[in-house]
Coordinates of C-alpha atoms in Angstrom, one line a residue:
M133 CA 0.0 0.0 0.0
S134 CA 1.4 3.4 -1.0
I135 CA -0.1 6.7 0.2
E136 CA 1.3 10.2 -0.4
F137 CA 0.3 12.0 2.7
D138 CA -1.2 15.5 2.6
N139 CA 0.0 17.8 5.5
N140 CA -3.5 19.4 5.6
L141 CA -5.4 16.3 6.7
P142 CA -4.7 14.0 9.7
I143 CA -2.8 10.8 8.6
Y144 CA -5.4 8.5 10.2
L145 CA -8.1 10.0 8.0
Q146 CA -6.0 9.6 4.9
I147 CA -5.4 5.9 5.7
M148 CA -9.2 5.5 6.2
N149 CA -10.0 7.2 2.9
H150 CA -7.4 5.1 1.1
I151 CA -8.8 1.8 2.5
K152 CA -12.3 2.9 1.7
K153 CA -11.3 3.7 -1.9
E154 CA -9.6 0.3 -2.2
I155 CA -12.8 -1.3 -1.1
I156 CA -14.9 0.7 -3.5
V157 CA -12.7 0.0 -6.6
G158 CA -12.5 -3.7 -5.7
K159 CA -8.9 -4.0 -4.7
L160 CA -10.1 -5.0 -1.3
K161 CA -13.2 -7.3 -1.6
P162 CA -15.8 -8.1 1.0
G163 CA -14.3 -10.6 3.4
D164 CA -10.7 -9.8 2.5
K165 CA -8.2 -9.5 5.3
I166 CA -6.6 -6.1 5.7
P167 CA -3.0 -5.7 6.7
A168 CA -2.1 -5.9 10.4
V169 CA -1.4 -2.6 12.3
R170 CA 2.3 -3.2 12.7
E171 CA 2.7 -4.4 9.1
L172 CA 1.0 -1.3 7.7
A173 CA 2.8 1.1 10.0
V174 CA 6.2 -0.3 8.9
E175 CA 5.1 -0.2 5.2
L176 CA 3.9 3.5 5.5
Q177 CA 6.7 4.4 7.9
I178 CA 4.3 5.9 10.5
N179 CA 3.4 5.3 14.1
P180 CA 1.4 2.1 14.8
N181 CA -0.9 4.2 17.0
T182 CA -1.9 6.2 13.9
V183 CA -2.8 3.0 12.0
Q184 CA -4.6 1.6 15.0
R185 CA -6.8 4.8 15.2
A186 CA -7.6 4.5 11.5
F187 CA -8.6 0.9 11.9
Q188 CA -10.7 1.7 15.1
E189 CA -12.6 4.3 13.1
L190 CA -13.2 2.0 10.2
E191 CA -14.5 -0.6 12.6
R192 CA -16.7 2.0 14.3
E193 CA -18.1 2.8 10.9
Q194 CA -18.7 -0.9 10.4
I195 CA -16.4 -0.9 7.3
V196 CA -14.1 -3.5 8.8
E197 CA -14.7 -6.1 11.4
T198 CA -12.3 -7.8 13.8
K199 CA -12.3 -11.6 14.1
R200 CA -10.6 -12.3 17.4
G201 CA -7.2 -13.8 16.9
L202 CA -7.5 -13.7 13.1
G203 CA -7.3 -10.0 12.3
R204 CA -9.4 -7.4 10.6
Y205 CA -11.6 -8.1 7.5
V206 CA -13.5 -6.0 5.1
T207 CA -17.2 -6.1 5.8
S208 CA -19.3 -8.5 3.8
E209 CA -22.3 -6.2 3.8
E210 CA -22.7 -5.0 0.2
S211 CA -25.1 -2.3 1.4
K212 CA -22.4 -0.8 3.6
I213 CA -20.0 -0.7 0.7
M214 CA -22.5 1.0 -1.5
E215 CA -23.2 3.5 1.3
I216 CA -19.5 4.3 1.4
K217 CA -19.3 4.7 -2.3
K218 CA -22.3 7.1 -2.4
E219 CA -20.8 9.1 0.6
M220 CA -17.4 9.4 -1.1
A221 CA -19.0 10.4 -4.4
G222 CA -21.1 13.0 -2.6
D223 CA -18.0 14.5 -1.0
L224 CA -16.2 14.6 -4.3
L225 CA -19.1 16.2 -6.0
G226 CA -19.6 18.7 -3.2
R227 CA -16.0 19.9 -3.5
F228 CA -16.3 20.1 -7.2
I229 CA -19.5 22.2 -7.1
Q230 CA -18.1 24.4 -4.4
G231 CA -14.9 25.0 -6.5
M232 CA -16.9 25.8 -9.6
Q233 CA -19.2 28.2 -7.7
E234 CA -16.1 29.9 -6.3
L235 CA -14.9 30.4 -9.9
G236 CA -18.2 32.2 -10.5
F237 CA -20.1 29.5 -12.4
A238 CA -23.9 29.4 -11.9
N239 CA -25.4 26.0 -11.2
H240 CA -26.9 25.6 -14.7
D241 CA -23.4 26.4 -16.2
I242 CA -21.9 23.7 -14.0
V243 CA -24.5 21.2 -15.2
N244 CA -23.7 22.1 -18.9
I245 CA -20.0 21.9 -18.4
V246 CA -20.3 18.4 -16.7
T247 CA -22.7 17.2 -19.4
Q248 CA -20.3 18.3 -22.2
A249 CA -17.3 16.7 -20.4
V250 CA -19.2 13.4 -20.1
D251 CA -20.3 13.5 -23.7
D252 CA -16.7 14.3 -24.8
K253 CA -15.4 11.4 -22.7
D254 CA -17.9 9.0 -24.2
N255 CA -16.8 10.0 -27.7
E256 CA -13.1 9.3 -27.0

């Protein structure tokens, strides 16, 4: 796992987001084992407590589950994975819309720009 850390966001949140993204895109599938705390901490060259916090938050959000003595695993609940996907899409879309509005675009202009970009992408 490779993450380029952003100094503007806590590392544990970046780890959480990275794992969520890997689940959404299918790199980590429902029921897959995720790396151990120490293993990931060594790989990312960060404090194990930071990784532990990320994993605890993922568990609290029911994205991963701990099987005592076996490790942590991605949830098998497809509805939870879809919920994460929609949440991340909403966040991304919200940031995009806010950025476009800050540039002075009206909502109908944003829709037209996105529609044109999707059409252009389909025609590639």
